[in-house]
PDB file of C-alpha atoms in Angstrom:
ATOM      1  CA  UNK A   1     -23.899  18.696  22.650  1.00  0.00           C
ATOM      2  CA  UNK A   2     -21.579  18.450  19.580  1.00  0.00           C
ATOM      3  CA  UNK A   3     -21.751  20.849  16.366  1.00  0.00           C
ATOM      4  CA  UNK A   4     -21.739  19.103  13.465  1.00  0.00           C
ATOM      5  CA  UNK A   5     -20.899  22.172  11.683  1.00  0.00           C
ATOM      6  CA  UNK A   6     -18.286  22.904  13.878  1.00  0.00           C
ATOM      7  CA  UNK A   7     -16.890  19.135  14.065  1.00  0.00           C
ATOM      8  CA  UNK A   8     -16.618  19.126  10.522  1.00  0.00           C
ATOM      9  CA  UNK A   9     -14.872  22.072  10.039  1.00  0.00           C
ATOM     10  CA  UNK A  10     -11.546  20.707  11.956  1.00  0.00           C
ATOM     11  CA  UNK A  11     -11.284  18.333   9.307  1.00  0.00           C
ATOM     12  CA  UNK A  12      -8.224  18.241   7.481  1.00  0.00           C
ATOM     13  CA  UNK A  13      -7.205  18.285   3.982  1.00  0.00           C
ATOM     14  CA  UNK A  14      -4.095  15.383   3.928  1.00  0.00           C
ATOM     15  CA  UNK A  15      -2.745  12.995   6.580  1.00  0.00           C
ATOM     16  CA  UNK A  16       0.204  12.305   4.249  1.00  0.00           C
ATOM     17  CA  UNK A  17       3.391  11.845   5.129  1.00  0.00           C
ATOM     18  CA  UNK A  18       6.461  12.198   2.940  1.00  0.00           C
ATOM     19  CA  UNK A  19       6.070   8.353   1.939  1.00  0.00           C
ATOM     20  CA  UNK A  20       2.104   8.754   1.110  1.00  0.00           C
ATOM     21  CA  UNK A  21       3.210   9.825  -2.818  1.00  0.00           C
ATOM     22  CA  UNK A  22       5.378   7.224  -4.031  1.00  0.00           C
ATOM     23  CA  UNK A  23       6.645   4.157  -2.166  1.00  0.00           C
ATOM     24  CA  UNK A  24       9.891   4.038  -3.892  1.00  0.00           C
ATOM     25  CA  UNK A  25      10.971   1.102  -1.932  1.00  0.00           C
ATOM     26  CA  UNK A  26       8.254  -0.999  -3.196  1.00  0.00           C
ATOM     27  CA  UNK A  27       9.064   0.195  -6.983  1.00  0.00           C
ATOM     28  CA  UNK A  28      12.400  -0.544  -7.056  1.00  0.00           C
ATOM     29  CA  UNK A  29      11.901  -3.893  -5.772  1.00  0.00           C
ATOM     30  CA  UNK A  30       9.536  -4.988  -8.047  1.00  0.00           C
ATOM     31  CA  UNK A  31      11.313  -3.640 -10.755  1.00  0.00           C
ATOM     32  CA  UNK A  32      14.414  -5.890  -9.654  1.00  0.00           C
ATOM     33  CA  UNK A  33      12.374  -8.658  -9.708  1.00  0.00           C
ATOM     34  CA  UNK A  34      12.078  -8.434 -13.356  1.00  0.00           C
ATOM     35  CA  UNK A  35      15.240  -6.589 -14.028  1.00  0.00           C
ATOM     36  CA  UNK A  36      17.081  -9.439 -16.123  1.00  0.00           C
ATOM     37  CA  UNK A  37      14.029 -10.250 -18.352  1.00  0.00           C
ATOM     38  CA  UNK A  38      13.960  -7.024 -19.147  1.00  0.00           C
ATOM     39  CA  UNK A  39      17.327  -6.618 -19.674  1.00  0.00           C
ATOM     40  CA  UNK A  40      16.900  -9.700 -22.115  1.00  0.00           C
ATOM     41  CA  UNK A  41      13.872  -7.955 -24.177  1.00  0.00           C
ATOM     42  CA  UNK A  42      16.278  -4.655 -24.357  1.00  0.00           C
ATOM     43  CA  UNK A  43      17.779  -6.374 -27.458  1.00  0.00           C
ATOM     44  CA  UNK A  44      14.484  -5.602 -29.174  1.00  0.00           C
ATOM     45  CA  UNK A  45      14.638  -2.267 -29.403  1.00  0.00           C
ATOM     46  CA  UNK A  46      15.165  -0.587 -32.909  1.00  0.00           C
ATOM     47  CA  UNK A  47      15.385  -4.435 -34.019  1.00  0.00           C
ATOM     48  CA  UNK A  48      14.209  -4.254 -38.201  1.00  0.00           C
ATOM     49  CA  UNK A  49      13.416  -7.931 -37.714  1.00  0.00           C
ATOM     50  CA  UNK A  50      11.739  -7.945 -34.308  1.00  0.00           C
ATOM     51  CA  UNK A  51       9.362 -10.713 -34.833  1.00  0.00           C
ATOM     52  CA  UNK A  52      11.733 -13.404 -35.212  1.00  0.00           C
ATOM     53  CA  UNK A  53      13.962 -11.589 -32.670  1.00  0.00           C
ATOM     54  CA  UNK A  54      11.448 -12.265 -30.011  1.00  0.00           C
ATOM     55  CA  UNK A  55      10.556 -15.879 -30.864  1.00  0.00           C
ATOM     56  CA  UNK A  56      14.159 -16.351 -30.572  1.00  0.00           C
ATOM     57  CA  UNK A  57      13.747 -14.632 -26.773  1.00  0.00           C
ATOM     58  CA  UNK A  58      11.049 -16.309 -26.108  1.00  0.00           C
ATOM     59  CA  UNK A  59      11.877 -19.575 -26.970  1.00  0.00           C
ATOM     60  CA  UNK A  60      14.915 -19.391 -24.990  1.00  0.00           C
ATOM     61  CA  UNK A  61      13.830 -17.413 -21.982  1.00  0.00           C
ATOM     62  CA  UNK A  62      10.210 -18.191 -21.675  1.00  0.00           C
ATOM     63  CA  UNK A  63      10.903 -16.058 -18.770  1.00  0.00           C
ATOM     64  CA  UNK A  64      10.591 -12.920 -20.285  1.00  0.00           C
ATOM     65  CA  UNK A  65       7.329 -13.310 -20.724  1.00  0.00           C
ATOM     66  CA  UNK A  66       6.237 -12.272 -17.187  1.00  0.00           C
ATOM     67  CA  UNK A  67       7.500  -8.727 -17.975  1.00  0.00           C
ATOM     68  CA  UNK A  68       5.256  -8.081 -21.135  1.00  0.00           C
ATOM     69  CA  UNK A  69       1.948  -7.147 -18.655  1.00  0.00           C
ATOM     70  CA  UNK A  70       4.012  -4.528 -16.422  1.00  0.00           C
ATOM     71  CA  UNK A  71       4.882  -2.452 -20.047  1.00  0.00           C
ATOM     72  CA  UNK A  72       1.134  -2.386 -20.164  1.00  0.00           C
ATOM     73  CA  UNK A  73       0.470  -1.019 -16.871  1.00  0.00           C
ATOM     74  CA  UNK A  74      -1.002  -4.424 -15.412  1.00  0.00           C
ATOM     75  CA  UNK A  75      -0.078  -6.248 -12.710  1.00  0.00           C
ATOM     76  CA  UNK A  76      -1.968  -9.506 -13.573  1.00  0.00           C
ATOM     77  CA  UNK A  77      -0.335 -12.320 -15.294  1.00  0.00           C
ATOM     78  CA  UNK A  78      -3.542 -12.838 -17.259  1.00  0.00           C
ATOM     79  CA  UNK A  79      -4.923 -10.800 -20.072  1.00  0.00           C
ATOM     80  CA  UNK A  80      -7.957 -10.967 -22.349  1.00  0.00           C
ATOM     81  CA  UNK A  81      -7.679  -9.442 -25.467  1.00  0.00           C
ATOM     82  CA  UNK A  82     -10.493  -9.824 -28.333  1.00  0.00           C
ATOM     83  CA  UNK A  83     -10.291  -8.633 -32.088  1.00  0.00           C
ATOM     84  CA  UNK A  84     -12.931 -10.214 -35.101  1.00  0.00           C
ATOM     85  CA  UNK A  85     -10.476 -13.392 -35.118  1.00  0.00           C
ATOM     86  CA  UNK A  86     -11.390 -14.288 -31.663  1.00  0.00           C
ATOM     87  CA  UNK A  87     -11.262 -13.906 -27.820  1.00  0.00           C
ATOM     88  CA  UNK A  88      -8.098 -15.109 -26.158  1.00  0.00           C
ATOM     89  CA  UNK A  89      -6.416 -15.130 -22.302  1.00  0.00           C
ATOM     90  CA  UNK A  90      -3.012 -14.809 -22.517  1.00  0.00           C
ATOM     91  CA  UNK A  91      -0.630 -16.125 -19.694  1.00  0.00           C
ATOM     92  CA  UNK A  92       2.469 -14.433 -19.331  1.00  0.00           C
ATOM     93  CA  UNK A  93       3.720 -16.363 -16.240  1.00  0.00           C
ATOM     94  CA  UNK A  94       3.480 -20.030 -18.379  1.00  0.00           C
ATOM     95  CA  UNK A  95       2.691 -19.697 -21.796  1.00  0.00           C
ATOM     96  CA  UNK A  96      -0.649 -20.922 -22.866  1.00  0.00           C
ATOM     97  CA  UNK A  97      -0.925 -20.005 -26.981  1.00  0.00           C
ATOM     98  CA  UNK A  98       1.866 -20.701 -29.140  1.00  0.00           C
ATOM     99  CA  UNK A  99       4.632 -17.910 -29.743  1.00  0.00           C
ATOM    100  CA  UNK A 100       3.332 -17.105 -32.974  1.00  0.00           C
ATOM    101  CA  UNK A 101      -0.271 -15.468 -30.976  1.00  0.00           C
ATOM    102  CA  UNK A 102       2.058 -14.037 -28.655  1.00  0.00           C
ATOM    103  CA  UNK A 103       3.178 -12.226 -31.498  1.00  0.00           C
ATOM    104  CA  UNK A 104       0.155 -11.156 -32.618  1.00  0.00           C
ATOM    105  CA  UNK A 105      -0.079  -9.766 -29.061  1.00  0.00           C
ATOM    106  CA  UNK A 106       2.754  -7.632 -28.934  1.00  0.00           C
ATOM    107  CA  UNK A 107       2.214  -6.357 -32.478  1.00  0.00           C
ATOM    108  CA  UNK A 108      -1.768  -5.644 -31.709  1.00  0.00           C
ATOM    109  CA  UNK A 109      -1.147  -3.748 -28.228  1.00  0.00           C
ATOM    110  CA  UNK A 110       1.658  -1.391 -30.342  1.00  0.00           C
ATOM    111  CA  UNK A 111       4.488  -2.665 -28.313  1.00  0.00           C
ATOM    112  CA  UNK A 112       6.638  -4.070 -30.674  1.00  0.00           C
ATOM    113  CA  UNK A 113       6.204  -0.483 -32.314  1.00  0.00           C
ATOM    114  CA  UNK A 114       6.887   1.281 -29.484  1.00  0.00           C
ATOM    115  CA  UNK A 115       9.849  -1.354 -29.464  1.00  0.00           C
ATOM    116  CA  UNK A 116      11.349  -1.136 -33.017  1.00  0.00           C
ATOM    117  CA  UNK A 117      10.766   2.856 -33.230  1.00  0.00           C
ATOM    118  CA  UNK A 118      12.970   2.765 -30.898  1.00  0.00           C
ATOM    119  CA  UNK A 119      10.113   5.087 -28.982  1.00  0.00           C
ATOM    120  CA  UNK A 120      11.794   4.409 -26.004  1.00  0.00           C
ATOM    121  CA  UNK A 121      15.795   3.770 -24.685  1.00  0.00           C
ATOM    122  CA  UNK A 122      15.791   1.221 -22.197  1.00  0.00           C
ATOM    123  CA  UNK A 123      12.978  -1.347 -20.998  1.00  0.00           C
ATOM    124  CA  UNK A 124      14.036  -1.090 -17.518  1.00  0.00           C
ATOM    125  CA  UNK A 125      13.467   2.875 -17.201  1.00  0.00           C
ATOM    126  CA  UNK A 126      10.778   2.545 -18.957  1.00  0.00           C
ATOM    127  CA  UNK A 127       8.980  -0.045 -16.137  1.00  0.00           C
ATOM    128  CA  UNK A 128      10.320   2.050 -13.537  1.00  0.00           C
ATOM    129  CA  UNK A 129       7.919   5.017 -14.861  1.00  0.00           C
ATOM    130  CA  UNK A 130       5.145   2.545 -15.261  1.00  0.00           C
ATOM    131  CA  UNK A 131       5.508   0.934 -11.977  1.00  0.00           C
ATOM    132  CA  UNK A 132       5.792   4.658 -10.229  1.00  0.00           C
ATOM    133  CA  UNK A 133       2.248   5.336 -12.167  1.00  0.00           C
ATOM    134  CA  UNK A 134       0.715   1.921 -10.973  1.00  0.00           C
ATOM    135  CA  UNK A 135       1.989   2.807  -7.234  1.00  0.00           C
ATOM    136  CA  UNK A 136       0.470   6.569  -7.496  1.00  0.00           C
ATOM    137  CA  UNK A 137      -2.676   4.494  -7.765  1.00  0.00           C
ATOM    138  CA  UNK A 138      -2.414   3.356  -4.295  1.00  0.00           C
ATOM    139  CA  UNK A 139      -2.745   6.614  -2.398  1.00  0.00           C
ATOM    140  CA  UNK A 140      -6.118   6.173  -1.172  1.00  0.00           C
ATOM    141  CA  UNK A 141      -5.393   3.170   0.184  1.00  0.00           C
ATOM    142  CA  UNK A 142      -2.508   4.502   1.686  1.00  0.00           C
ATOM    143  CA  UNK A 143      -4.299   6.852   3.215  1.00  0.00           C
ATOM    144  CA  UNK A 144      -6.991   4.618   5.038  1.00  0.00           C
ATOM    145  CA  UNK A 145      -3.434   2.777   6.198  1.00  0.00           C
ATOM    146  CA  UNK A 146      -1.922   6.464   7.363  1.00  0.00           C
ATOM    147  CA  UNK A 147      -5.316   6.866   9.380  1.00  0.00           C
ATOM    148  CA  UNK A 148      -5.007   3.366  11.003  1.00  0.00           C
ATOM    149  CA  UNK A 149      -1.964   3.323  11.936  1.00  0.00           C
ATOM    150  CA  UNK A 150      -2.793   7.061  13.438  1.00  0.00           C
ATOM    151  CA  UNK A 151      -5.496   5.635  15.472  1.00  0.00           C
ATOM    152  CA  UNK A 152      -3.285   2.863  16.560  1.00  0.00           C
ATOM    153  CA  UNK A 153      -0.442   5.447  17.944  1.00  0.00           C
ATOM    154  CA  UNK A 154      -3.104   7.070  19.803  1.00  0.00           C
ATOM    155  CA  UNK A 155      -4.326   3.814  21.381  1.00  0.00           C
ATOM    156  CA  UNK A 156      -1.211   2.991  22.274  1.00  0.00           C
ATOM    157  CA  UNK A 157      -0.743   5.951  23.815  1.00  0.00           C
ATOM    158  CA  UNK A 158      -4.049   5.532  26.276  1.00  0.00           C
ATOM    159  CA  UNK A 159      -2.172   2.445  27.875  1.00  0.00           C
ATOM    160  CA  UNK A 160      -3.348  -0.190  25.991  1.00  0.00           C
ATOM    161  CA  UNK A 161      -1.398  -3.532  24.862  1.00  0.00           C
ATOM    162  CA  UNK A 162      -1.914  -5.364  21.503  1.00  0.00           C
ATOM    163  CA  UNK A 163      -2.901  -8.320  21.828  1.00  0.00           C
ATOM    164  CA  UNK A 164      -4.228  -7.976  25.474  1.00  0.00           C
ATOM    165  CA  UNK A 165      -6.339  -5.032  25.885  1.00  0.00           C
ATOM    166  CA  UNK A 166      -6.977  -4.063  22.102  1.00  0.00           C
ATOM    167  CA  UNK A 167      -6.911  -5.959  19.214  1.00  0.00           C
ATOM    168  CA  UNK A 168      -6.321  -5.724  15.316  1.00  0.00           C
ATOM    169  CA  UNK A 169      -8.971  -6.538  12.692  1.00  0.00           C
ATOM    170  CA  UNK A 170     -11.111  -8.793  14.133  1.00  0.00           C
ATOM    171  CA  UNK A 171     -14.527 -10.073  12.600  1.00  0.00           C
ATOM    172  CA  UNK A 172     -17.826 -10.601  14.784  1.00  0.00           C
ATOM    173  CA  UNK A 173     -17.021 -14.471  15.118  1.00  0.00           C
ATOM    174  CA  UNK A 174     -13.996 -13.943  16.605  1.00  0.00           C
ATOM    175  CA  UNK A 175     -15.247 -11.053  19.234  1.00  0.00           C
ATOM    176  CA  UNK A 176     -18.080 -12.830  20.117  1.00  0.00           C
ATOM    177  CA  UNK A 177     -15.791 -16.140  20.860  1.00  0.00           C
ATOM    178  CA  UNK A 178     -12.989 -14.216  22.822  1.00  0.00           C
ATOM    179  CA  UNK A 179     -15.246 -11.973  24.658  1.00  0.00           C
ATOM    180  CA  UNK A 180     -18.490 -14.285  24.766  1.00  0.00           C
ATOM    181  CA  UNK A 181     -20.782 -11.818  24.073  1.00  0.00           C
ATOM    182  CA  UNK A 182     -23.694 -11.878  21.343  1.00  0.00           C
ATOM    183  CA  UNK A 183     -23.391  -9.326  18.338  1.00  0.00           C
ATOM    184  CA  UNK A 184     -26.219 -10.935  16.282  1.00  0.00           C
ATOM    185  CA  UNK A 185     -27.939  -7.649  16.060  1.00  0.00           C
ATOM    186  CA  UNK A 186     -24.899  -6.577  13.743  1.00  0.00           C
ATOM    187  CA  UNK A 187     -24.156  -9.670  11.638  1.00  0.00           C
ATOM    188  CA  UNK A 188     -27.959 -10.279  10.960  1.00  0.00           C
ATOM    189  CA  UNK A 189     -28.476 -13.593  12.933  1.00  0.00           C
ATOM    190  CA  UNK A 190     -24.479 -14.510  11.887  1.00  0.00           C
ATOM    191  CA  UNK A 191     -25.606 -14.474   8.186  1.00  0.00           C
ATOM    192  CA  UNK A 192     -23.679 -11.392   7.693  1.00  0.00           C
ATOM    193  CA  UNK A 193     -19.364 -10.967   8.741  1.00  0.00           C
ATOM    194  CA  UNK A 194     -18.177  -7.506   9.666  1.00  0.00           C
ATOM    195  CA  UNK A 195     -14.180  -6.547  10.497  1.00  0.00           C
ATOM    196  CA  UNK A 196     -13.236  -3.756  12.999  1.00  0.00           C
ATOM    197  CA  UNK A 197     -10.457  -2.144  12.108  1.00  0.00           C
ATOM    198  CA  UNK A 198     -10.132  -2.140  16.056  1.00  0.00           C
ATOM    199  CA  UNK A 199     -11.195  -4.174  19.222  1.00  0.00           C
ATOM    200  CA  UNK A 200     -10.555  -2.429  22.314  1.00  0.00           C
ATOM    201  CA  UNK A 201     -11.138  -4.055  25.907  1.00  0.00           C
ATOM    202  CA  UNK A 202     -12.560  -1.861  28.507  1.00  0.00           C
ATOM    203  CA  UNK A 203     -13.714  -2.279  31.817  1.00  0.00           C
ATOM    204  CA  UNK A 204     -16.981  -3.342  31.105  1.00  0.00           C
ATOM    205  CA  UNK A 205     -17.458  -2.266  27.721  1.00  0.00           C
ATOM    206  CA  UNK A 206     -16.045  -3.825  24.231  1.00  0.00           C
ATOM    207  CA  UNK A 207     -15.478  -1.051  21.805  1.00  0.00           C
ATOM    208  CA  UNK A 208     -15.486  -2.089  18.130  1.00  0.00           C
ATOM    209  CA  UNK A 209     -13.510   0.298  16.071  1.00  0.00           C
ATOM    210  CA  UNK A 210     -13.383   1.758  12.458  1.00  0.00           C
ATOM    211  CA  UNK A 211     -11.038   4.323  10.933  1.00  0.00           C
ATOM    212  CA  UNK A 212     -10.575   5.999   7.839  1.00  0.00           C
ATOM    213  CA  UNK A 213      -9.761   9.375   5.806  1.00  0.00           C
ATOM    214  CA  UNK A 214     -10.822  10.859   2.530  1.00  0.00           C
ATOM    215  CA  UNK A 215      -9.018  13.531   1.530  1.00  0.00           C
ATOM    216  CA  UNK A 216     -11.223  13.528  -1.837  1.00  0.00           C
ATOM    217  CA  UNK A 217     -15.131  13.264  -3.181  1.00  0.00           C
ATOM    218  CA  UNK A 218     -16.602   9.685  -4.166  1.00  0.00           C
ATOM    219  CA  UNK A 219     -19.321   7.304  -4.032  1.00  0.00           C
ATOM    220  CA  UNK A 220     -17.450   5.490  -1.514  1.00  0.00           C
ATOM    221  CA  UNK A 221     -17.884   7.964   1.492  1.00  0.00           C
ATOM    222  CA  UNK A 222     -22.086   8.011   1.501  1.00  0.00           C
ATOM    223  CA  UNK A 223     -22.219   4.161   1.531  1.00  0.00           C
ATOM    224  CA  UNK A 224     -19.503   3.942   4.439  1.00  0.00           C
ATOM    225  CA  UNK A 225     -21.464   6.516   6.192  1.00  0.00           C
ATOM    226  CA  UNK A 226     -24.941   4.488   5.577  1.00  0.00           C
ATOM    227  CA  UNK A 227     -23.255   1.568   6.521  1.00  0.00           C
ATOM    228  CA  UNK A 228     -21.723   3.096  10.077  1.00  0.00           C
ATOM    229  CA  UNK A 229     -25.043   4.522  10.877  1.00  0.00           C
ATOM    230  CA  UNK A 230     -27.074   1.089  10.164  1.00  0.00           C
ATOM    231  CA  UNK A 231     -24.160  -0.064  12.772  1.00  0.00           C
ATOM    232  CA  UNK A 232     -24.864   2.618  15.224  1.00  0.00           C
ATOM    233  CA  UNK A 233     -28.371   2.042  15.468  1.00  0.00           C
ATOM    234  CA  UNK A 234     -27.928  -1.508  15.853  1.00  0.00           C
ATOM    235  CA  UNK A 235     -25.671  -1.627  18.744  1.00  0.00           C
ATOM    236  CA  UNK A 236     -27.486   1.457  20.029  1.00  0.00           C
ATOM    237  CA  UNK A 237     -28.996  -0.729  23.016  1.00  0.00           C
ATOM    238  CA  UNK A 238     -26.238  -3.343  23.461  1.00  0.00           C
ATOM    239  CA  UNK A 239     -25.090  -2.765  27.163  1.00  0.00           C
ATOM    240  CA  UNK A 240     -21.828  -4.532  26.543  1.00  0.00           C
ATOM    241  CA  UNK A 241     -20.538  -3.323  23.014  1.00  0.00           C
ATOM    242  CA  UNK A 242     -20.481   0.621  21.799  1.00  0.00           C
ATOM    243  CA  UNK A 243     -19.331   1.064  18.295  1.00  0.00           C
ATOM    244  CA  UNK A 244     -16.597   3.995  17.505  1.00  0.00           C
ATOM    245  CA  UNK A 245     -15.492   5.561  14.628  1.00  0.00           C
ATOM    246  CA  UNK A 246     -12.245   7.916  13.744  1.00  0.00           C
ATOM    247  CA  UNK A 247     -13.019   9.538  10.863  1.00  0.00           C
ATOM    248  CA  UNK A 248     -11.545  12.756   8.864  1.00  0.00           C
ATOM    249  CA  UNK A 249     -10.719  13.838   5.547  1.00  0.00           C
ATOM    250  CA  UNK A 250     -12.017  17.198   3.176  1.00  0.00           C
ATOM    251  CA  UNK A 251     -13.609  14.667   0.644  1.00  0.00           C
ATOM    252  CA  UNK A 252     -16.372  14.610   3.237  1.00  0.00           C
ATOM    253  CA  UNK A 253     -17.819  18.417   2.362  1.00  0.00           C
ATOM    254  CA  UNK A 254     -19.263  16.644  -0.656  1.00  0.00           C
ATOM    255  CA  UNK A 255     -20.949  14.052   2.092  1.00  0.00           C
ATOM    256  CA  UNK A 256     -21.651  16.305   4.700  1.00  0.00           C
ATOM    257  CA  UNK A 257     -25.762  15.726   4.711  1.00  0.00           C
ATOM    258  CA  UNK A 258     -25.013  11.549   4.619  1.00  0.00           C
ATOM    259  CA  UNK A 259     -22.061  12.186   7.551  1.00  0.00           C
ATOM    260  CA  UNK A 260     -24.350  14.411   9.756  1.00  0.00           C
ATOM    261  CA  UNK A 261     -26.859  11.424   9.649  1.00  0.00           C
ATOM    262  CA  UNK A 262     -24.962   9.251  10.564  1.00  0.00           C
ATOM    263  CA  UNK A 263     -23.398  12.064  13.445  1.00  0.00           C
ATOM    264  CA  UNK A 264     -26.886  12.206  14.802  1.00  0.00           C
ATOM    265  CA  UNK A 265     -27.285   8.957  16.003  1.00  0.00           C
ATOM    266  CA  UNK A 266     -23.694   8.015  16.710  1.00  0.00           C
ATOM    267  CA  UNK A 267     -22.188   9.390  20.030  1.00  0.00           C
ATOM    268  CA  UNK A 268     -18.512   7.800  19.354  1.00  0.00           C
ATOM    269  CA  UNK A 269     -17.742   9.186  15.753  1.00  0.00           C
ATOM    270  CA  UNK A 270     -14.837  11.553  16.177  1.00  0.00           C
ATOM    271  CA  UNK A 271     -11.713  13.480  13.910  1.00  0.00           C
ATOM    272  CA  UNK A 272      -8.240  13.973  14.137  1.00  0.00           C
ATOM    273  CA  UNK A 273      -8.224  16.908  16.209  1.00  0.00           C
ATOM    274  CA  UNK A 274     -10.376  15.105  18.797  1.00  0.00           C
ATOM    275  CA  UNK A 275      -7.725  12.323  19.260  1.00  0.00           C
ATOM    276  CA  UNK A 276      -5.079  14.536  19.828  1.00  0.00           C
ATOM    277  CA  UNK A 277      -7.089  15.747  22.613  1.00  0.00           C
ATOM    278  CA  UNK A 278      -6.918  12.503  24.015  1.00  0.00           C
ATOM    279  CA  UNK A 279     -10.379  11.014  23.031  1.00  0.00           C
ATOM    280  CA  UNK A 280      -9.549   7.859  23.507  1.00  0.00           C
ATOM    281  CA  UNK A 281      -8.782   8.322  27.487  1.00  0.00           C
ATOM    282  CA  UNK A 282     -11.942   9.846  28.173  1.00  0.00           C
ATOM    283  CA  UNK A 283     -14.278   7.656  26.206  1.00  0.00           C
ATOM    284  CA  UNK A 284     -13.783   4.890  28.055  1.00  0.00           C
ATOM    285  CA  UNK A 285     -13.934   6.739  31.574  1.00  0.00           C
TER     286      UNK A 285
END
């Protein structure tokens, strides 16, 4: 028998590599993808007529356009915006309003002051800062990724063969075709679709796999841990499928009582530390 207590405490505090902060590679790209138009909209800066400056831009290079969400922070090529005179949704990648409520736009967002205040140098370091901020933003997910792709390594290492023996993100529908077995106890009569992260193949058994990590606190970690153990108890008498699930992370001290459920009726739920121990090899003995 397993100690919670003593499970929980091997759990670590970051999975992260030295890529996990800032995926430079992606930022820079992006960045040259818009690198001209911004260029173009440099000419704006400490411009005492700015207005007509940019209609002038604009009309020409309706192009630039595109890069006016990324000085905000967004990544969507759509924006609503509402004052008393009305509700609008902008375009930036075709315009939809004429260039004079474009205008009205950039002055009532504050970045044609931040423009003719000459607030900032260049347009193009400027989105480089922004873009690093909007990638920061992707660390958790880059940690559930880190903790896949962990898993992954590990199956790998057990002897198994994408594609043949185990398998990557496959819904009910497609296990239940490949393998023909019947996993209506999970989807709810095939009302309901579920993904595994992982689909292994073993001899007799099909083991349905989820990962993740949480270095920090949230909402997020009681409902996965509700969710797992609804799972757990419904494939609890299937002969021919066992559920398994990799977890690890510090944020879960703040989930311990939700996790420990969930621990209770799950025999495959197991860390970090457990897979370097070669879990994965003895599980399916």
């Amino acid at each position: 028998m397993r100690d919670f207590n003593n499970w929980l405490s091997q759990f670590r505090e970051t999975i992260a590599d030295y890529k996990y902060y800032i995926n430079f590679d992606k930022v820079y790209s992006n960045i040259a993808d818009i690198k001209d138009e911004l260029n173009l909209l440099n000419s704006l800066i400490g411009d005492k007529d700015i207005e007509n400056s940019f209609e002038r831009i604009v009309s020409k290079y309706p192009n630039t356009l595109r890069c006016i969400p990324l000085l905000l922070a967004k990544r969507e090529m759509e924006i609503a915006a509402m004052d008393d005179e009305g509700a609008y949704k902008y375009r930036f990648d075709s315009m939809n309003y004429s260039i004079e409520q474009y205008k009205v736009f950039m002055r009532k967002t504050g970045l044609f002051e931040l423009l003719e205040k000459h607030l900032i140098s260049n347009l193009v370091d400027f989105a480089l800062g922004v873009e690093t901020g909007l990638d920061s933003n992707g660390r958790k997910n880059r940690g559930g990724d880190f903790m896949e792709n962990l898993v992954e390594n590990y199956i790998i290492k057990a002897g198994f063969i994408k594609g043949e023996t185990y398998f990557k993100e496959m819904y009910i529908h497609e296990i239940e075709k490949r393998f023909g077995i019947d996993l209506s106890a999970i989807s709810n009569q095939g009302k309901m679709e579920k993904r595994f992260d992982f689909v292994i193949v073993g001899e007799n058994t099909i083991y349905g796999i989820e990962t993740n990590f949480y270095a920090s606190s949230g909402s997020k970690l009681n409902e996965t841990a509700r969710s797992y153990k609804t799972i757990a108890l419904e494939t609890k008498d299937l002969p021919y499928f066992k559920f398994v699930w990799f977890t690890d992370g510090k944020g879960w001290n703040s989930a311990r009582y939700n996790l420990q459920e969930t621990f209770d009726v799950l025999d495959n739920i197991y860390c970090i530390a457990e897979l370097e121990e070669g879990i994965i090899s003895k599980m399916l003995k």
